[in-house]
CSV table of C-alpha atoms in Angstrom, one decimal:
chain,number,residue,atom,x,y,z
A,1,MET,CA,-14.1,33.7,-45.2
A,2,GLY,CA,-17.0,36.1,-45.6
A,3,ASP,CA,-19.4,33.2,-45.4
A,4,PHE,CA,-18.5,32.2,-41.9
A,5,ASP,CA,-20.7,33.4,-39.1
A,6,PHE,CA,-18.9,33.0,-35.8
A,7,ASP,CA,-21.5,35.0,-34.0
A,8,VAL,CA,-23.6,31.8,-34.0
A,9,ILE,CA,-21.3,30.6,-31.2
A,10,ARG,CA,-22.1,33.7,-29.1
A,11,ARG,CA,-25.8,33.3,-29.7
A,12,SER,CA,-25.8,29.7,-28.7
A,13,LEU,CA,-23.5,30.0,-25.7
A,14,PRO,CA,-26.1,29.4,-23.0
A,15,TYR,CA,-27.2,26.2,-24.7
A,16,LEU,CA,-23.6,25.1,-25.2
A,17,PHE,CA,-22.9,25.9,-21.6
A,18,LYS,CA,-25.6,23.5,-20.5
A,19,GLY,CA,-24.1,20.8,-22.7
A,20,MET,CA,-20.7,21.4,-21.0
A,21,GLU,CA,-22.3,21.2,-17.6
A,22,TYR,CA,-23.6,17.7,-18.5
A,23,THR,CA,-20.2,16.7,-20.0
A,24,LEU,CA,-18.4,17.8,-16.8
A,25,GLY,CA,-21.0,16.2,-14.6
A,26,LEU,CA,-20.7,12.9,-16.4
A,27,THR,CA,-16.9,13.0,-16.4
A,28,PHE,CA,-16.8,13.8,-12.7
A,29,THR,CA,-19.3,11.2,-11.7
A,30,ALA,CA,-17.7,8.5,-13.7
A,31,MET,CA,-14.3,9.5,-12.3
A,32,ILE,CA,-15.4,9.4,-8.7
A,33,GLY,CA,-17.4,6.2,-9.2
A,34,GLY,CA,-14.6,4.7,-11.2
A,35,ILE,CA,-11.9,5.5,-8.6
A,36,PHE,CA,-14.0,4.4,-5.7
A,37,PHE,CA,-15.3,1.1,-7.1
A,38,GLY,CA,-12.0,0.7,-9.0
A,39,THR,CA,-10.2,0.6,-5.7
A,40,LEU,CA,-12.5,-2.1,-4.4
A,41,LEU,CA,-12.2,-4.0,-7.6
A,42,ALA,CA,-8.4,-3.7,-7.5
A,43,LEU,CA,-8.4,-5.1,-3.9
A,44,ALA,CA,-10.6,-7.9,-5.1
A,45,ARG,CA,-8.2,-8.6,-8.0
A,46,LEU,CA,-5.2,-8.8,-5.6
A,47,SER,CA,-7.1,-10.8,-3.0
A,48,ALA,CA,-5.8,-14.2,-2.0
A,49,ILE,CA,-9.4,-15.5,-2.2
A,50,ALA,CA,-9.4,-17.2,-5.6
A,51,PRO,CA,-13.0,-16.8,-6.6
A,52,LEU,CA,-13.0,-13.1,-5.7
A,53,SER,CA,-9.9,-12.3,-7.8
A,54,LEU,CA,-11.2,-14.5,-10.6
A,55,VAL,CA,-14.5,-12.6,-10.8
A,56,ALA,CA,-12.7,-9.2,-10.6
A,57,SER,CA,-10.2,-10.0,-13.3
A,58,GLY,CA,-12.9,-11.4,-15.5
A,59,TYR,CA,-14.8,-8.2,-15.2
A,60,VAL,CA,-11.8,-6.1,-15.9
A,61,ASN,CA,-10.8,-8.2,-19.0
A,62,LEU,CA,-14.4,-8.1,-20.3
A,63,MET,CA,-14.7,-4.3,-20.0
A,64,ARG,CA,-11.3,-3.7,-21.5
A,65,SER,CA,-12.0,-5.9,-24.5
A,66,ILE,CA,-15.2,-4.3,-25.7
A,67,PRO,CA,-15.7,-0.9,-27.2
A,68,LEU,CA,-17.3,1.7,-24.9
A,69,VAL,CA,-20.0,2.4,-27.5
A,70,LEU,CA,-21.1,-1.2,-27.2
A,71,VAL,CA,-21.4,-0.9,-23.4
A,72,ILE,CA,-23.5,2.2,-23.9
A,73,PHE,CA,-25.8,0.5,-26.5
A,74,TRP,CA,-26.0,-2.6,-24.4
A,75,PHE,CA,-27.3,-0.6,-21.4
A,76,TYR,CA,-29.6,1.5,-23.5
A,77,PHE,CA,-31.3,-1.2,-25.4
A,78,LEU,CA,-30.9,-4.4,-23.4
A,79,VAL,CA,-31.2,-3.4,-19.8
A,80,PRO,CA,-34.9,-2.3,-20.3
A,81,LEU,CA,-35.5,-5.7,-21.7
A,82,VAL,CA,-33.8,-7.4,-18.8
A,83,GLY,CA,-35.8,-5.3,-16.5
A,84,GLN,CA,-39.0,-6.3,-18.2
A,85,TRP,CA,-38.0,-9.9,-18.0
A,86,ILE,CA,-37.2,-9.8,-14.3
A,87,THR,CA,-40.2,-7.8,-13.2
A,88,GLY,CA,-42.6,-9.4,-15.7
A,89,ALA,CA,-43.8,-6.0,-16.8
A,90,PRO,CA,-45.8,-5.8,-20.0
A,91,GLN,CA,-43.3,-3.4,-21.7
A,92,PRO,CA,-39.6,-2.8,-21.6
A,93,LEU,CA,-38.6,-0.7,-18.6
A,94,PRO,CA,-36.8,2.4,-20.1
A,95,ILE,CA,-34.0,3.7,-17.8
A,96,GLY,CA,-33.5,6.9,-19.7
A,97,ALA,CA,-30.6,8.1,-21.8
A,98,GLU,CA,-28.9,10.2,-19.2
A,99,LYS,CA,-29.0,7.5,-16.5
A,100,THR,CA,-27.8,5.0,-19.1
A,101,ALA,CA,-24.8,7.2,-19.9
A,102,LEU,CA,-23.9,7.6,-16.2
A,103,VAL,CA,-24.1,3.9,-15.4
A,104,SER,CA,-22.4,2.6,-18.4
A,105,PHE,CA,-19.5,5.1,-18.2
A,106,THR,CA,-19.0,4.4,-14.6
A,107,LEU,CA,-19.0,0.6,-15.1
A,108,PHE,CA,-16.6,1.0,-18.0
A,109,GLU,CA,-14.2,3.4,-16.2
A,110,ILE,CA,-14.1,1.2,-13.1
A,111,ALA,CA,-12.2,-1.4,-15.1
A,112,PHE,CA,-9.6,1.1,-16.3
A,113,TYR,CA,-9.1,2.8,-12.9
A,114,CYS,CA,-8.9,-0.6,-11.4
A,115,GLU,CA,-5.9,-1.5,-13.4
A,116,ILE,CA,-4.2,1.8,-12.6
A,117,ILE,CA,-4.9,1.4,-8.9
A,118,ARG,CA,-3.8,-2.3,-8.9
A,119,ALA,CA,-0.4,-1.3,-10.4
A,120,GLY,CA,-0.2,1.5,-7.8
A,121,ILE,CA,-0.8,-0.9,-4.9
A,122,GLN,CA,1.7,-3.4,-6.3
A,123,SER,CA,4.3,-0.6,-6.5
A,124,ILE,CA,4.4,-0.3,-2.8
A,125,PRO,CA,7.4,-2.3,-1.4
A,126,GLN,CA,6.7,-5.5,0.5
A,127,GLY,CA,8.5,-4.1,3.5
A,128,GLN,CA,5.8,-1.5,4.0
A,129,ILE,CA,3.2,-4.3,4.2
A,130,GLY,CA,5.3,-6.1,6.7
A,131,ALA,CA,5.7,-3.0,8.8
A,132,ALA,CA,1.9,-2.3,8.7
A,133,LYS,CA,1.2,-5.9,9.7
A,134,ALA,CA,3.8,-5.7,12.5
A,135,VAL,CA,2.2,-2.8,14.3
A,136,GLY,CA,-1.0,-4.8,14.5
A,137,PHE,CA,-3.0,-3.4,11.6
A,138,THR,CA,-5.8,-5.6,10.2
A,139,TYR,CA,-5.9,-6.1,6.4
A,140,PHE,CA,-8.2,-3.1,5.9
A,141,GLN,CA,-6.2,-0.9,8.2
A,142,GLN,CA,-3.0,-1.8,6.3
A,143,MET,CA,-4.7,-0.7,3.1
A,144,ARG,CA,-6.5,2.4,4.6
A,145,TYR,CA,-3.6,3.9,6.6
A,146,VAL,CA,-0.4,2.6,4.9
A,147,ILE,CA,-0.7,1.2,1.4
A,148,LEU,CA,-3.5,3.2,-0.4
A,149,PRO,CA,-2.3,6.6,0.8
A,150,GLN,CA,1.1,6.0,-0.7
A,151,ALA,CA,-0.3,4.3,-3.8
A,152,PHE,CA,-2.6,7.2,-4.5
A,153,GLN,CA,0.2,9.7,-3.9
A,154,ASN,CA,2.1,8.0,-6.7
A,155,MET,CA,-0.9,7.5,-8.9
A,156,ILE,CA,-2.4,11.0,-9.1
A,157,PRO,CA,-0.8,11.9,-12.5
A,158,ILE,CA,-1.9,8.6,-14.1
A,159,LEU,CA,-5.4,8.9,-12.6
A,160,LEU,CA,-5.7,12.4,-14.0
A,161,SER,CA,-4.5,11.2,-17.4
A,162,GLN,CA,-7.2,8.6,-17.5
A,163,THR,CA,-9.7,11.3,-16.6
A,164,ILE,CA,-8.6,13.4,-19.6
A,165,VAL,CA,-9.3,10.3,-21.8
A,166,LEU,CA,-12.6,9.9,-20.0
A,167,PHE,CA,-13.5,13.6,-20.6
A,168,GLN,CA,-13.0,13.2,-24.3
A,169,ASP,CA,-14.8,9.9,-24.4
A,170,THR,CA,-18.0,11.3,-22.9
A,171,SER,CA,-18.7,12.8,-26.3
A,172,LEU,CA,-19.7,9.2,-27.3
A,173,VAL,CA,-23.1,9.8,-25.5
A,174,TYR,CA,-24.3,11.2,-28.8
A,175,VAL,CA,-25.1,7.7,-29.9
A,176,ILE,CA,-28.0,7.7,-27.5
A,177,SER,CA,-28.9,11.3,-28.2
A,178,VAL,CA,-27.9,12.8,-24.9
A,179,THR,CA,-27.1,16.4,-25.3
A,180,ASP,CA,-23.6,16.9,-23.9
A,181,PHE,CA,-21.2,19.6,-25.0
A,182,LEU,CA,-20.6,18.1,-28.4
A,183,GLY,CA,-24.2,17.1,-28.8
A,184,ALA,CA,-25.4,20.6,-28.1
A,185,ALA,CA,-22.9,22.1,-30.6
A,186,ALA,CA,-23.9,19.5,-33.2
A,187,LYS,CA,-27.6,20.4,-32.8
A,188,VAL,CA,-26.9,24.1,-33.3
A,189,ALA,CA,-24.7,23.3,-36.2
A,190,GLN,CA,-27.4,21.3,-38.0
A,191,ARG,CA,-30.1,23.8,-37.2
A,192,ASP,CA,-28.2,26.8,-38.5
A,193,SER,CA,-26.0,25.1,-41.0
A,194,ARG,CA,-22.9,26.3,-39.3
A,195,LEU,CA,-21.0,23.1,-39.2
A,196,VAL,CA,-17.5,24.5,-39.6
A,197,GLU,CA,-17.9,27.2,-37.0
A,198,MET,CA,-19.5,25.0,-34.4
A,199,TYR,CA,-17.2,22.0,-34.8
A,200,SER,CA,-14.1,24.2,-34.8
A,201,PHE,CA,-15.3,25.9,-31.6
A,202,VAL,CA,-15.9,22.5,-30.0
A,203,ALA,CA,-12.4,21.3,-31.0
A,204,VAL,CA,-10.8,24.4,-29.6
A,205,ILE,CA,-12.6,24.0,-26.3
A,206,TYR,CA,-11.8,20.3,-25.9
A,207,PHE,CA,-8.2,21.1,-26.8
A,208,VAL,CA,-7.9,23.9,-24.3
A,209,MET,CA,-9.4,22.0,-21.4
A,210,SER,CA,-7.5,18.7,-22.1
A,211,PHE,CA,-4.3,20.5,-22.6
A,212,ALA,CA,-4.6,22.5,-19.4
A,213,LEU,CA,-5.3,19.4,-17.5
A,214,SER,CA,-2.4,17.5,-19.0
A,215,ARG,CA,-0.1,20.4,-18.1
A,216,LEU,CA,-1.3,20.1,-14.6
A,217,VAL,CA,-0.5,16.4,-14.7
A,218,ARG,CA,3.0,17.2,-16.0
A,219,ARG,CA,3.5,19.6,-13.1
A,220,LEU,CA,2.3,17.1,-10.5
A,221,GLN,CA,4.6,14.4,-12.0
A,222,THR,CA,7.7,16.6,-11.5
A,223,ASN,CA,6.5,17.6,-8.0
A,224,ILE,CA,6.1,14.0,-7.0
A,225,ARG,CA,9.5,13.1,-8.4
A,226,ILE,CA,11.1,15.8,-6.3
A,227,ALA,CA,9.2,14.8,-3.2
A,228,GLY,CA,10.1,11.2,-3.7
B,1,MET,CA,7.6,-15.9,26.6
B,2,ILE,CA,8.5,-17.3,23.1
B,3,ALA,CA,8.8,-21.0,22.4
B,4,LEU,CA,9.7,-22.4,19.0
B,5,GLU,CA,9.1,-26.1,18.6
B,6,LYS,CA,10.5,-28.0,15.6
B,7,VAL,CA,9.7,-25.2,13.1
B,8,SER,CA,10.3,-26.2,9.5
B,9,LYS,CA,9.6,-24.2,6.4
B,10,TRP,CA,10.0,-24.9,2.7
B,11,TYR,CA,10.1,-22.7,-0.4
B,12,GLY,CA,8.9,-25.3,-2.9
B,13,LYS,CA,11.4,-28.2,-2.4
B,14,PHE,CA,14.0,-26.0,-0.8
B,15,GLN,CA,14.0,-26.2,3.0
B,16,VAL,CA,14.8,-22.9,4.6
B,17,LEU,CA,14.1,-23.9,8.2
B,18,ASN,CA,14.8,-27.3,9.6
B,19,ASP,CA,13.4,-28.4,12.9
B,20,CYS,CA,14.3,-25.1,14.7
B,21,SER,CA,13.6,-25.2,18.4
B,22,THR,CA,14.5,-22.6,21.1
B,23,GLU,CA,13.0,-20.6,23.8
B,24,ILE,CA,13.1,-17.0,24.9
B,25,ASN,CA,12.2,-16.3,28.5
B,26,LYS,CA,10.9,-13.1,30.0
B,27,GLY,CA,13.6,-10.5,30.3
B,28,GLU,CA,16.1,-12.5,28.2
B,29,VAL,CA,18.1,-11.1,25.3
B,30,VAL,CA,18.7,-13.7,22.7
B,31,VAL,CA,21.0,-13.0,19.7
B,32,VAL,CA,20.5,-15.0,16.6
B,33,CYS,CA,23.5,-15.1,14.3
B,34,GLY,CA,24.9,-17.0,11.4
B,35,PRO,CA,26.0,-16.6,7.8
B,36,SER,CA,23.7,-15.0,5.2
B,37,GLY,CA,21.1,-17.3,3.9
B,38,SER,CA,21.1,-19.4,7.1
B,39,GLY,CA,17.4,-18.6,7.7
B,40,LYS,CA,17.7,-16.3,10.7
B,41,SER,CA,15.6,-13.5,9.2
B,42,THR,CA,13.0,-16.0,8.1
B,43,LEU,CA,12.9,-17.5,11.6
B,44,ILE,CA,12.4,-14.2,13.4
B,45,LYS,CA,9.6,-13.3,10.9
B,46,CYS,CA,7.9,-16.5,11.7
B,47,VAL,CA,7.6,-15.4,15.3
B,48,ASN,CA,5.0,-12.7,14.6
B,49,GLY,CA,3.6,-14.5,11.6
B,50,LEU,CA,5.1,-12.3,8.9
B,51,GLU,CA,6.3,-15.6,7.4
B,52,THR,CA,4.4,-18.8,7.4
B,53,PHE,CA,5.8,-22.2,8.3
B,54,GLN,CA,4.6,-25.6,7.4
B,55,GLN,CA,5.7,-27.7,10.4
B,56,GLY,CA,6.1,-27.2,14.1
B,57,GLU,CA,4.7,-24.6,16.5
B,58,ILE,CA,5.5,-21.2,17.8
B,59,PHE,CA,4.0,-19.9,21.0
B,60,VAL,CA,4.1,-16.2,21.9
B,61,ASN,CA,2.9,-15.7,25.4
B,62,GLY,CA,1.0,-18.9,25.2
B,63,THR,CA,-0.7,-18.1,21.9
B,64,SER,CA,0.0,-20.4,18.9
B,65,VAL,CA,1.2,-18.3,16.0
B,66,GLY,CA,0.6,-20.9,13.3
B,67,GLN,CA,-3.0,-21.7,14.0
B,68,ALA,CA,-5.6,-20.5,11.6
B,69,ARG,CA,-7.9,-19.1,14.2
B,70,THR,CA,-5.3,-17.1,16.0
B,71,ASN,CA,-5.9,-13.4,15.7
B,72,LEU,CA,-2.6,-12.4,14.2
B,73,SER,CA,-3.2,-8.6,14.2
B,74,LYS,CA,-3.8,-8.7,17.9
B,75,LEU,CA,-0.8,-10.9,18.6
B,76,ARG,CA,1.4,-8.6,16.4
B,77,SER,CA,0.2,-5.5,18.3
B,78,GLN,CA,1.9,-7.0,21.4
B,79,VAL,CA,5.1,-7.9,19.6
B,80,GLY,CA,7.3,-5.0,18.5
B,81,MET,CA,9.4,-5.5,15.3
B,82,VAL,CA,12.3,-3.5,13.9
B,83,PHE,CA,13.3,-4.1,10.3
B,84,GLN,CA,16.6,-4.0,8.5
B,85,HIS,CA,15.3,-1.2,6.2
B,86,PHE,CA,13.4,0.7,9.0
B,87,GLU,CA,10.1,0.7,7.1
B,88,LEU,CA,8.8,3.9,8.6
B,89,PHE,CA,5.6,5.1,6.8
B,90,PRO,CA,7.0,7.7,4.4
B,91,HIS,CA,3.7,9.5,3.9
B,92,LEU,CA,3.4,10.2,7.6
B,93,SER,CA,5.4,12.6,9.8
B,94,ILE,CA,7.6,11.1,12.6
B,95,ILE,CA,5.0,11.7,15.3
B,96,ASP,CA,2.2,10.3,13.1
B,97,ASN,CA,4.4,7.2,12.6
B,98,LEU,CA,4.4,6.8,16.3
B,99,THR,CA,0.8,7.5,17.0
B,100,ILE,CA,-1.2,5.9,14.2
B,101,ALA,CA,-1.2,2.4,15.4
B,102,GLN,CA,-1.7,3.5,19.0
B,103,ILE,CA,-4.8,5.3,17.9
B,104,LYS,CA,-6.2,2.8,15.4
B,105,VAL,CA,-5.1,-0.5,17.0
B,106,LEU,CA,-4.9,0.2,20.7
B,107,LYS,CA,-7.7,2.9,20.6
B,108,ARG,CA,-5.8,5.4,22.6
B,109,SER,CA,-6.9,9.0,22.4
B,110,LYS,CA,-4.9,11.2,20.1
B,111,GLN,CA,-3.6,13.2,23.0
B,112,GLU,CA,-2.5,10.1,24.9
B,113,ALA,CA,-0.8,8.7,21.8
B,114,ILE,CA,1.1,12.0,21.2
B,115,GLU,CA,2.2,12.1,24.8
B,116,LYS,CA,3.5,8.6,24.6
B,117,GLY,CA,5.1,9.2,21.2
B,118,MET,CA,6.9,12.3,22.4
B,119,GLN,CA,8.1,10.5,25.5
B,120,LEU,CA,9.6,7.8,23.3
B,121,LEU,CA,11.1,10.2,20.9
B,122,GLU,CA,12.7,11.9,23.8
B,123,ARG,CA,14.1,8.6,24.9
B,124,VAL,CA,15.7,7.9,21.6
B,125,GLY,CA,17.0,11.5,21.4
B,126,LEU,CA,14.8,12.7,18.6
B,127,SER,CA,12.1,14.8,20.2
B,128,ASN,CA,13.1,17.8,18.1
B,129,GLN,CA,12.4,15.8,14.8
B,130,SER,CA,8.8,15.0,15.5
B,131,ALA,CA,7.3,17.2,12.7
B,132,LYS,CA,9.7,16.0,10.0
B,133,PHE,CA,9.1,13.2,7.5
B,134,PRO,CA,11.1,10.0,7.5
B,135,SER,CA,13.0,10.9,4.3
B,136,GLN,CA,14.4,14.0,6.0
B,137,LEU,CA,16.2,11.8,8.7
B,138,SER,CA,19.4,9.9,8.5
B,139,GLY,CA,19.3,6.1,8.5
B,140,GLY,CA,20.4,5.9,12.1
B,141,GLN,CA,17.7,8.4,13.1
B,142,GLN,CA,15.1,6.5,11.1
B,143,GLN,CA,16.0,3.3,12.8
B,144,ARG,CA,15.7,4.9,16.3
B,145,VAL,CA,12.3,6.2,15.3
B,146,ALA,CA,11.3,2.7,14.2
B,147,ILE,CA,12.3,1.4,17.6
B,148,ALA,CA,10.3,4.1,19.2
B,149,ARG,CA,7.3,3.2,17.0
B,150,ALA,CA,7.5,-0.4,18.1
B,151,LEU,CA,7.8,0.6,21.8
B,152,ALA,CA,4.8,2.9,21.5
B,153,MET,CA,2.6,-0.2,21.4
B,154,ASP,CA,3.9,-1.3,24.8
B,155,PRO,CA,5.1,-4.7,23.4
B,156,ILE,CA,5.8,-7.7,25.6
B,157,VAL,CA,8.7,-8.6,23.4
B,158,MET,CA,10.8,-6.9,20.8
B,159,LEU,CA,12.1,-8.5,17.6
B,160,PHE,CA,15.0,-7.0,15.7
B,161,ASP,CA,15.7,-8.2,12.2
B,162,GLU,CA,19.3,-7.1,11.4
B,163,PRO,CA,18.6,-3.5,12.7
B,164,THR,CA,22.0,-2.2,11.8
B,165,SER,CA,22.9,-4.0,8.6
B,166,ALA,CA,21.6,-1.2,6.3
B,167,LEU,CA,23.3,1.6,8.3
B,168,ASP,CA,26.4,3.5,7.5
B,169,PRO,CA,29.1,2.5,10.0
B,170,GLU,CA,29.1,5.7,12.0
B,171,MET,CA,25.4,5.3,12.7
B,172,VAL,CA,25.5,1.8,14.0
B,173,ASN,CA,26.4,2.8,17.5
B,174,GLU,CA,23.5,5.3,18.0
B,175,VAL,CA,21.1,2.4,17.3
B,176,LEU,CA,22.9,-0.1,19.4
B,177,ASP,CA,23.0,2.3,22.3
B,178,VAL,CA,19.2,2.5,22.3
B,179,MET,CA,19.1,-1.3,22.1
B,180,VAL,CA,21.5,-1.8,25.0
B,181,GLU,CA,19.5,0.6,27.1
B,182,LEU,CA,16.4,-1.3,26.3
B,183,ALA,CA,18.0,-4.6,27.3
B,184,ALA,CA,19.2,-3.1,30.5
B,185,GLU,CA,15.6,-2.1,31.4
B,186,GLY,CA,14.7,-5.8,31.2
B,187,MET,CA,12.9,-5.9,27.8
B,188,THR,CA,12.6,-9.3,26.3
B,189,MET,CA,14.5,-9.2,23.0
B,190,MET,CA,15.2,-11.5,20.0
B,191,VAL,CA,17.9,-9.9,17.9
B,192,VAL,CA,19.1,-11.1,14.5
B,193,THR,CA,22.4,-9.4,14.1
B,194,HIS,CA,26.1,-9.7,13.1
B,195,GLU,CA,27.1,-7.2,15.8
B,196,MET,CA,29.1,-9.5,18.0
B,197,GLY,CA,30.0,-6.6,20.2
B,198,PHE,CA,26.4,-6.1,21.0
B,199,ALA,CA,26.0,-9.9,21.7
B,200,ARG,CA,28.9,-9.8,24.0
B,201,LYS,CA,27.6,-6.9,25.9
B,202,VAL,CA,24.0,-7.7,26.5
B,203,ALA,CA,23.0,-11.2,25.2
B,204,ASN,CA,22.0,-13.8,27.6
B,205,ARG,CA,22.1,-16.5,25.0
B,206,VAL,CA,23.4,-16.8,21.4
B,207,VAL,CA,21.7,-19.0,18.8
B,208,PHE,CA,23.8,-19.9,15.9
B,209,MET,CA,22.2,-20.9,12.6
B,210,ASP,CA,23.5,-22.5,9.5
B,211,ARG,CA,21.5,-23.7,6.4
B,212,GLY,CA,18.2,-23.5,8.2
B,213,SER,CA,19.2,-25.3,11.3
B,214,ILE,CA,20.0,-24.1,14.8
B,215,ILE,CA,23.4,-25.5,15.4
B,216,GLU,CA,24.3,-23.9,18.7
B,217,ASP,CA,22.0,-22.5,21.4
B,218,THR,CA,24.1,-21.6,24.4
B,219,THR,CA,25.0,-19.0,26.9
B,220,LYS,CA,27.0,-16.0,25.6
B,221,ASN,CA,30.1,-17.0,27.5
B,222,GLU,CA,30.1,-20.5,26.2
B,223,PHE,CA,29.5,-19.3,22.6
B,224,PHE,CA,32.3,-16.8,22.6
B,225,GLY,CA,34.6,-19.0,24.7
B,226,THR,CA,34.4,-22.4,23.0
B,227,PRO,CA,31.7,-22.9,20.5
B,228,ARG,CA,31.2,-26.7,20.2
B,229,SER,CA,30.4,-26.8,16.5
B,230,LYS,CA,33.1,-26.4,13.9
B,231,ARG,CA,30.8,-24.2,11.8
B,232,ALA,CA,30.4,-21.7,14.6
B,233,GLN,CA,34.1,-21.7,15.2
B,234,GLN,CA,34.7,-20.9,11.6
B,235,PHE,CA,32.1,-18.2,11.6
B,236,LEU,CA,33.5,-16.6,14.7
B,237,SER,CA,37.1,-16.7,13.5
B,238,LYS,CA,36.0,-14.9,10.3
B,239,ILE,CA,33.9,-12.3,11.9
B,240,LEU,CA,36.1,-11.6,14.9
B,241,SER,CA,39.4,-11.6,13.2
B,242,TYR,CA,39.2,-7.9,12.2
């Protein structure tokens, strides 16, 4: 044990903290974007307008059938080429690793949040839709004031669970060399040859944060069951 | 006020409504009865477009319900509906249940809506429950709130779809009392119900349905005196024998 130097963690804390900031920022942005656009996509999937629901379900199925890493790569390497092709620029238009990560995570998460939200909307009894129609609400008012509030109330635990998965998945940004929490720790680990110390620390932090969040989910689940 | 002209509806090949025609005039109370599965609920839901129909026409205050260019939300805001299972909005307090459509659909101010809502809660005897949530109320209370919610929109006609069928027996009367009062005030009402006592008391006409068709459409006295069809006689003898 004498060979271990856990002080390396203390020394690199400010750097690690920056990495964590990025990780949380990415998680939060992808979650907000995912839930917002996922809601719209879910409404499109459930729409009676056939082309709309076809396009929406096509998107969801596509995103759910390819690995996230591939989406990240695709954005990082192909979008600059597409940009070049569209604008006719002499060189590929780089969009930057951090932007790539934000966009690709959001696009990917939209599909997953969409499926959760779709199930949530479908869990609201038909009678509620009838009542919402009967008081004169338009389609969007029915959704906004009657269906979605109830659906989200039921869905909060599942949405948070998906966010825990998202939080862990953000570590995949290492493939395009973005310095997130794991990336920062990895760099320090390589530089100081303190792999065991750094990776253990990272594991502990991921565990503590995910576990705390999943306890919160458990609590919310019980509360909702009592309220319902 | 409401005119149904040869309304027919099919689920696949099964015909649920067969050439149904009747009329409800202003201030009239029409009770629709018949055995379960006879299409009465489907028929009343066609009136405000909650169910579609394939043939015939329905006019509410001169507006054709079935036509694609009819603004259904606008029409529905003038037609109050009370459901078998109350269908209050469970995530909203009682007073919010009564005000939300007033504010969002009729564009009333919040204060105006609350005033109107409290007035109606008073009327159905529940003004002390306004801050509660639907799940904290009994079935009978919920249904009275549902009636108040529909009245808050100042409807020109009220539709009741088996308003007492899901209630415990001791709560049926408190709901019927509100409905009787409403009828006495001259509200135009179409009521799907098995409550023959209610029909006797306030109905102007009784429409009897069986297997998707309107078999009798007569005055109350004629219906309870001597229904012409055998089917209605059977129905009445079963339902009134207890």
